[in-house]
mmCIF file of C-alpha atoms and ligand atoms in Angstrom:
data_model
loop_
_atom_site.group_PDB
_atom_site.id
_atom_site.type_symbol
_atom_site.label_atom_id
_atom_site.label_comp_id
_atom_site.label_asym_id
_atom_site.label_seq_id
_atom_site.Cartn_x
_atom_site.Cartn_y
_atom_site.Cartn_z
ATOM 1 C CA MET A 453 71.856 195.297 173.057
ATOM 2 C CA THR A 454 72.525 193.545 176.323
ATOM 3 C CA LYS A 455 72.995 195.776 179.307
ATOM 4 C CA ARG A 456 76.387 194.707 180.555
ATOM 5 C CA ARG A 457 76.969 194.781 184.296
ATOM 6 C CA PRO A 458 80.014 196.952 185.079
ATOM 7 C CA CYS A 459 82.954 195.236 186.722
ATOM 8 C CA ILE A 460 85.588 197.061 188.741
ATOM 9 C CA ALA A 461 88.592 194.968 189.726
ATOM 10 C CA GLY A 462 91.468 196.023 191.963
ATOM 11 C CA ASN A 463 94.801 194.359 191.231
ATOM 12 C CA TRP A 464 96.959 194.784 194.317
ATOM 13 C CA LYS A 465 100.014 193.276 192.601
ATOM 14 C CA MET A 466 102.832 192.575 195.095
ATOM 15 C CA ASN A 467 101.420 194.831 197.800
ATOM 16 C CA MET A 468 99.419 194.417 201.016
ATOM 17 C CA ASN A 469 100.303 191.846 203.677
ATOM 18 C CA VAL A 470 97.540 190.126 205.662
ATOM 19 C CA ALA A 471 97.040 193.018 208.106
ATOM 20 C CA ASP A 472 96.997 195.599 205.287
ATOM 21 C CA SER A 473 94.516 193.504 203.295
ATOM 22 C CA LEU A 474 92.106 193.177 206.226
ATOM 23 C CA LYS A 475 92.420 196.880 207.021
ATOM 24 C CA PHE A 476 91.631 197.707 203.398
ATOM 25 C CA ILE A 477 88.548 195.469 203.403
ATOM 26 C CA THR A 478 87.222 197.068 206.607
ATOM 27 C CA GLU A 479 87.784 200.606 205.344
ATOM 28 C CA PHE A 480 86.537 199.902 201.840
ATOM 29 C CA THR A 481 83.294 198.240 202.927
ATOM 30 C CA HIS A 482 82.689 201.164 205.287
ATOM 31 C CA GLU A 483 83.375 203.610 202.455
ATOM 32 C CA LEU A 484 81.360 201.903 199.707
ATOM 33 C CA LYS A 485 78.252 200.781 201.671
ATOM 34 C CA ALA A 486 76.565 199.133 198.666
ATOM 35 C CA VAL A 487 78.014 197.422 195.629
ATOM 36 C CA GLY A 488 74.847 198.083 193.645
ATOM 37 C CA ASP A 489 74.431 196.756 190.138
ATOM 38 C CA ARG A 490 78.145 196.056 189.624
ATOM 39 C CA ASP A 491 80.735 193.387 190.213
ATOM 40 C CA VAL A 492 83.490 194.574 192.512
ATOM 41 C CA VAL A 493 86.571 192.377 192.683
ATOM 42 C CA ILE A 494 89.815 192.578 194.653
ATOM 43 C CA ALA A 495 92.944 190.619 193.805
ATOM 44 C CA PRO A 496 95.239 190.404 196.842
ATOM 45 C CA PRO A 497 98.576 188.588 196.748
ATOM 46 C CA PHE A 498 98.409 184.808 197.348
ATOM 47 C CA THR A 499 99.374 185.142 201.008
ATOM 48 C CA SER A 500 96.311 187.295 201.749
ATOM 49 C CA LEU A 501 93.757 185.303 199.784
ATOM 50 C CA TYR A 502 92.636 183.047 202.596
ATOM 51 C CA SER A 503 92.203 185.750 205.228
ATOM 52 C CA SER A 504 90.602 188.086 202.699
ATOM 53 C CA GLY A 505 88.221 185.306 201.644
ATOM 54 C CA VAL A 506 87.168 184.816 205.267
ATOM 55 C CA ALA A 507 86.701 188.561 205.722
ATOM 56 C CA LEU A 508 84.598 188.747 202.543
ATOM 57 C CA ALA A 509 82.444 185.705 203.318
ATOM 58 C CA ASP A 510 79.258 187.708 203.943
ATOM 59 C CA SER A 511 80.087 190.447 201.487
ATOM 60 C CA GLU A 512 79.159 191.020 197.858
ATOM 61 C CA LEU A 513 82.792 191.735 197.011
ATOM 62 C CA LYS A 514 84.482 189.070 194.933
ATOM 63 C CA LEU A 515 87.937 187.629 195.435
ATOM 64 C CA ALA A 516 90.440 187.165 192.606
ATOM 65 C CA SER A 517 93.855 185.644 192.286
ATOM 66 C CA GLN A 518 96.541 187.371 190.211
ATOM 67 C CA ASN A 519 97.583 184.167 188.427
ATOM 68 C CA VAL A 520 96.797 180.449 188.186
ATOM 69 C CA HIS A 521 98.730 177.402 187.035
ATOM 70 C CA TRP A 522 97.285 175.170 184.316
ATOM 71 C CA GLU A 523 97.736 171.833 186.079
ATOM 72 C CA ASP A 524 95.456 170.850 188.975
ATOM 73 C CA SER A 525 98.294 169.674 191.245
ATOM 74 C CA GLY A 526 101.759 168.179 191.041
ATOM 75 C CA ALA A 527 105.458 168.916 190.972
ATOM 76 C CA PHE A 528 105.334 172.613 190.036
ATOM 77 C CA THR A 529 107.278 174.304 192.816
ATOM 78 C CA GLY A 530 106.078 177.809 193.510
ATOM 79 C CA GLU A 531 102.880 177.573 191.475
ATOM 80 C CA ILE A 532 99.237 177.684 192.592
ATOM 81 C CA ALA A 533 96.514 175.550 191.003
ATOM 82 C CA ALA A 534 92.911 176.536 190.312
ATOM 83 C CA PRO A 535 91.367 174.121 192.869
ATOM 84 C CA PHE A 536 93.433 175.790 195.626
ATOM 85 C CA LEU A 537 92.114 179.178 194.582
ATOM 86 C CA VAL A 538 88.539 177.911 194.650
ATOM 87 C CA ASP A 539 89.312 176.423 198.090
ATOM 88 C CA VAL A 540 90.163 179.851 199.563
ATOM 89 C CA GLY A 541 87.130 181.569 198.076
ATOM 90 C CA CYS A 542 88.395 182.969 194.785
ATOM 91 C CA THR A 543 85.810 183.333 192.050
ATOM 92 C CA TYR A 544 87.878 185.396 189.601
ATOM 93 C CA VAL A 545 91.440 185.148 188.297
ATOM 94 C CA ILE A 546 93.608 187.653 186.417
ATOM 95 C CA ILE A 547 95.457 185.967 183.546
ATOM 96 C CA GLY A 548 98.242 187.252 181.303
ATOM 97 C CA HIS A 549 98.855 190.582 182.992
ATOM 98 C CA SER A 550 101.561 192.512 181.122
ATOM 99 C CA GLU A 551 103.868 192.309 184.142
ATOM 100 C CA ARG A 552 103.670 188.508 183.928
ATOM 101 C CA ARG A 553 104.385 188.730 180.196
ATOM 102 C CA GLN A 554 107.261 191.212 180.630
ATOM 103 C CA TYR A 555 109.040 189.810 183.680
ATOM 104 C CA PHE A 556 107.977 186.181 184.086
ATOM 105 C CA GLY A 557 107.995 184.693 180.618
ATOM 106 C CA GLU A 558 104.244 184.551 180.145
ATOM 107 C CA THR A 559 103.387 183.803 176.516
ATOM 108 C CA ASP A 560 100.172 183.629 174.535
ATOM 109 C CA GLU A 561 100.402 179.861 174.878
ATOM 110 C CA THR A 562 100.684 179.845 178.678
ATOM 111 C CA VAL A 563 97.891 182.420 178.882
ATOM 112 C CA ASN A 564 95.744 180.002 176.898
ATOM 113 C CA LYS A 565 96.579 177.080 179.191
ATOM 114 C CA ARG A 566 95.775 179.129 182.287
ATOM 115 C CA LEU A 567 92.506 180.279 180.729
ATOM 116 C CA HIS A 568 91.442 176.684 180.082
ATOM 117 C CA ALA A 569 92.313 175.720 183.676
ATOM 118 C CA ALA A 570 90.351 178.646 185.121
ATOM 119 C CA LEU A 571 87.255 177.804 183.083
ATOM 120 C CA ARG A 572 87.517 174.116 183.948
ATOM 121 C CA HIS A 573 87.276 175.050 187.627
ATOM 122 C CA GLY A 574 84.574 177.684 187.312
ATOM 123 C CA LEU A 575 86.823 180.663 188.000
ATOM 124 C CA THR A 576 85.927 183.777 186.003
ATOM 125 C CA PRO A 577 89.037 184.805 184.061
ATOM 126 C CA ILE A 578 90.084 188.383 183.416
ATOM 127 C CA VAL A 579 92.347 188.021 180.379
ATOM 128 C CA CYS A 580 94.744 190.947 179.921
ATOM 129 C CA VAL A 581 95.945 192.219 176.565
ATOM 130 C CA GLY A 582 97.767 195.402 175.602
ATOM 131 C CA GLU A 583 100.459 196.915 173.441
ATOM 132 C CA LEU A 584 103.831 198.409 174.341
ATOM 133 C CA LEU A 585 104.542 202.064 173.595
ATOM 134 C CA GLU A 586 106.794 201.260 170.634
ATOM 135 C CA GLU A 587 104.107 198.964 169.216
ATOM 136 C CA ARG A 588 101.553 201.775 169.393
ATOM 137 C CA GLU A 589 103.998 204.234 167.864
ATOM 138 C CA SER A 590 104.701 201.912 164.956
ATOM 139 C CA ASN A 591 100.967 201.345 164.355
ATOM 140 C CA LYS A 592 101.105 197.746 165.508
ATOM 141 C CA THR A 593 98.520 198.082 168.282
ATOM 142 C CA TRP A 594 95.848 195.976 166.645
ATOM 143 C CA ASP A 595 98.298 193.336 165.325
ATOM 144 C CA VAL A 596 99.557 192.801 168.856
ATOM 145 C CA ILE A 597 96.128 192.716 170.475
ATOM 146 C CA GLU A 598 94.747 190.372 167.830
ATOM 147 C CA ARG A 599 97.707 187.998 168.263
ATOM 148 C CA GLN A 600 97.203 188.030 172.049
ATOM 149 C CA LEU A 601 93.455 187.407 171.705
ATOM 150 C CA LYS A 602 93.859 184.582 169.193
ATOM 151 C CA GLY A 603 96.510 182.959 171.375
ATOM 152 C CA ALA A 604 94.595 183.347 174.622
ATOM 153 C CA PHE A 605 91.256 182.119 173.288
ATOM 154 C CA ALA A 606 92.494 179.191 171.177
ATOM 155 C CA ASN A 607 90.040 176.283 171.592
ATOM 156 C CA VAL A 608 88.094 178.159 174.258
ATOM 157 C CA THR A 609 84.321 177.818 174.294
ATOM 158 C CA MET A 610 82.518 180.936 175.436
ATOM 159 C CA SER A 611 79.557 180.110 177.621
ATOM 160 C CA ALA A 612 77.088 182.572 179.074
ATOM 161 C CA ASP A 613 77.448 180.791 182.449
ATOM 162 C CA ASN A 614 81.085 181.731 182.893
ATOM 163 C CA MET A 615 82.127 184.263 180.314
ATOM 164 C CA PRO A 616 85.744 185.436 180.560
ATOM 165 C CA LEU A 617 86.326 189.170 180.831
ATOM 166 C CA ILE A 618 88.949 190.877 178.705
ATOM 167 C CA ALA A 619 91.049 193.720 180.108
ATOM 168 C CA TYR A 620 92.618 196.099 177.619
ATOM 169 C CA GLU A 621 95.679 197.527 179.327
ATOM 170 C CA PRO A 622 98.034 199.550 177.150
ATOM 171 C CA VAL A 623 101.396 198.772 178.732
ATOM 172 C CA TRP A 624 102.524 202.404 178.399
ATOM 173 C CA ALA A 625 99.611 203.458 180.609
ATOM 174 C CA ILE A 626 100.238 201.018 183.465
ATOM 175 C CA GLY A 627 101.603 202.682 186.574
ATOM 176 C CA THR A 628 102.855 205.627 184.537
ATOM 177 C CA GLY A 629 100.107 208.150 185.230
ATOM 178 C CA LYS A 630 99.553 208.279 181.446
ATOM 179 C CA THR A 631 96.035 207.142 180.627
ATOM 180 C CA ALA A 632 94.737 206.276 177.203
ATOM 181 C CA SER A 633 92.241 208.963 176.290
ATOM 182 C CA PRO A 634 88.633 207.771 176.416
ATOM 183 C CA ALA A 635 88.575 207.883 172.601
ATOM 184 C CA GLN A 636 91.826 205.895 172.282
ATOM 185 C CA ALA A 637 90.569 203.280 174.718
ATOM 186 C CA GLN A 638 87.108 203.108 173.142
ATOM 187 C CA GLU A 639 88.629 202.533 169.693
ATOM 188 C CA VAL A 640 90.544 199.451 170.855
ATOM 189 C CA HIS A 641 87.630 198.170 172.974
ATOM 190 C CA ALA A 642 85.330 198.337 169.952
ATOM 191 C CA MET A 643 87.893 196.398 167.884
ATOM 192 C CA ILE A 644 88.175 193.761 170.612
ATOM 193 C CA ARG A 645 84.393 193.393 170.690
ATOM 194 C CA GLU A 646 84.300 193.042 166.902
ATOM 195 C CA TRP A 647 86.995 190.392 167.127
ATOM 196 C CA VAL A 648 84.919 188.464 169.686
ATOM 197 C CA GLY A 649 82.000 188.646 167.252
ATOM 198 C CA ARG A 650 84.149 187.152 164.486
ATOM 199 C CA ALA A 651 85.814 184.524 166.666
ATOM 200 C CA PHE A 652 82.622 183.479 168.469
ATOM 201 C CA ASP A 653 79.263 185.052 167.635
ATOM 202 C CA ALA A 654 77.292 188.261 167.892
ATOM 203 C CA ALA A 655 75.601 187.358 171.178
ATOM 204 C CA THR A 656 78.984 186.672 172.807
ATOM 205 C CA ALA A 657 80.399 189.940 171.477
ATOM 206 C CA ASP A 658 77.411 191.740 172.927
ATOM 207 C CA ALA A 659 77.749 190.058 176.315
ATOM 208 C CA VAL A 660 81.520 190.014 176.867
ATOM 209 C CA ARG A 661 82.743 192.588 179.357
ATOM 210 C CA ILE A 662 85.851 194.515 178.362
ATOM 211 C CA LEU A 663 87.656 196.405 181.126
ATOM 212 C CA TYR A 664 90.113 199.235 180.680
ATOM 213 C CA GLY A 665 93.296 199.283 182.766
ATOM 214 C CA GLY A 666 96.191 201.716 182.971
ATOM 215 C CA SER A 667 96.330 204.619 185.421
ATOM 216 C CA MET A 668 92.582 204.616 185.999
ATOM 217 C CA LYS A 669 91.719 206.854 188.942
ATOM 218 C CA PRO A 670 88.689 208.686 190.377
ATOM 219 C CA SER A 671 89.337 211.718 188.173
ATOM 220 C CA ASN A 672 89.202 209.803 184.872
ATOM 221 C CA SER A 673 87.180 206.658 185.569
ATOM 222 C CA ARG A 674 83.733 208.093 184.867
ATOM 223 C CA GLU A 675 84.640 209.316 181.411
ATOM 224 C CA LEU A 676 86.438 206.093 180.498
ATOM 225 C CA ILE A 677 83.701 203.783 181.778
ATOM 226 C CA SER A 678 80.967 205.814 180.094
ATOM 227 C CA GLN A 679 82.376 204.875 176.665
ATOM 228 C CA PRO A 680 80.037 202.444 174.903
ATOM 229 C CA ASP A 681 82.473 199.506 174.835
ATOM 230 C CA ILE A 682 84.186 200.057 178.191
ATOM 231 C CA ASP A 683 82.495 197.935 180.846
ATOM 232 C CA GLY A 684 84.633 198.739 183.858
ATOM 233 C CA GLY A 685 88.220 198.851 184.974
ATOM 234 C CA LEU A 686 91.202 196.860 186.143
ATOM 235 C CA ILE A 687 92.889 199.165 188.593
ATOM 236 C CA GLY A 688 96.364 198.913 190.095
ATOM 237 C CA GLY A 689 97.709 201.907 192.036
ATOM 238 C CA ALA A 690 94.356 203.523 192.837
ATOM 239 C CA ALA A 691 92.979 200.189 194.090
ATOM 240 C CA LEU A 692 95.353 200.297 197.076
ATOM 241 C CA ASN A 693 93.476 203.246 198.527
ATOM 242 C CA PRO A 694 89.982 202.356 199.825
ATOM 243 C CA GLU A 695 88.590 205.862 199.247
ATOM 244 C CA HIS A 696 89.911 206.078 195.692
ATOM 245 C CA PHE A 697 88.816 202.556 194.817
ATOM 246 C CA ALA A 698 85.325 203.238 196.214
ATOM 247 C CA ALA A 699 85.114 206.465 194.193
ATOM 248 C CA ILE A 700 85.994 204.540 191.019
ATOM 249 C CA VAL A 701 83.342 201.921 191.806
ATOM 250 C CA ARG A 702 80.726 204.630 192.348
ATOM 251 C CA SER A 703 81.632 206.210 188.998
ATOM 252 C CA ALA A 704 80.713 202.985 187.169
ATOM 253 C CA VAL A 705 77.017 203.165 186.406
HETATM 254 P P1 PGA B 1358 97.695 200.966 187.286
HETATM 255 O O1 PGA B 1358 97.786 199.395 186.980
HETATM 256 O O2 PGA B 1358 96.253 201.275 187.577
HETATM 257 O O3 PGA B 1358 98.585 201.166 188.483
HETATM 258 O O4 PGA B 1358 98.182 201.680 186.083
HETATM 259 C C1 PGA B 1358 96.787 198.755 186.234
HETATM 260 C C2 PGA B 1358 97.123 197.283 186.111
HETATM 261 O O5 PGA B 1358 98.298 196.957 185.966
HETATM 262 O O6 PGA B 1358 96.222 196.412 186.149
#
């Protein structure tokens, strides 16, 4: 089995202006010292990407955007294209976060278009999937996740050079303080990996990194990330605090 490199990504959502972002980067790099054998990613809001990219120029930390449009340029008021993200130093992009799906009309089809655009421009996508509470309670978890995966990865070629990451984020666990238990999360992660094996091949299933997201914090990250199919985390609330985010990174070994 491939040893998968853990990835810890902080999704700042609609928080942190330029000054806050730079303060975070200073404090976090002081706190963490070494990234070690992990990928550590922060996803500031669009307005902080450029200044954060400059601040991270000599650092091992990676910069992500929280969204990307599927066209490369044009009359799409309010949207940001992949080449612009590359221009400001982004190497990762979060796609299909449940908040985009819930509040901004994101569909499996638009997730797919964004994923193609990200790959075309060499950005590493973090594709988010996850079920609502009522879907879990009516035993529809896997139906929902499978539909989201099939939609997102339609006509996508998985290459070892730029392999998308998948983030499993049960919607009922996001920002609620309720975390999926390590066993609950592991069960879905294993099913996602099996799906990747069926949709692509065994080597891809072995290599793809699957992150857990939903109220991950220093007190639960070690146990979650130590599950066999959990390769890191996508962290919201706890990623706004440099000490907490650093503690989560250190727990990923
Ligand atoms: P949370 O958010 O850690 O605040 O639950 C996770 C996410 O939405 O990516």
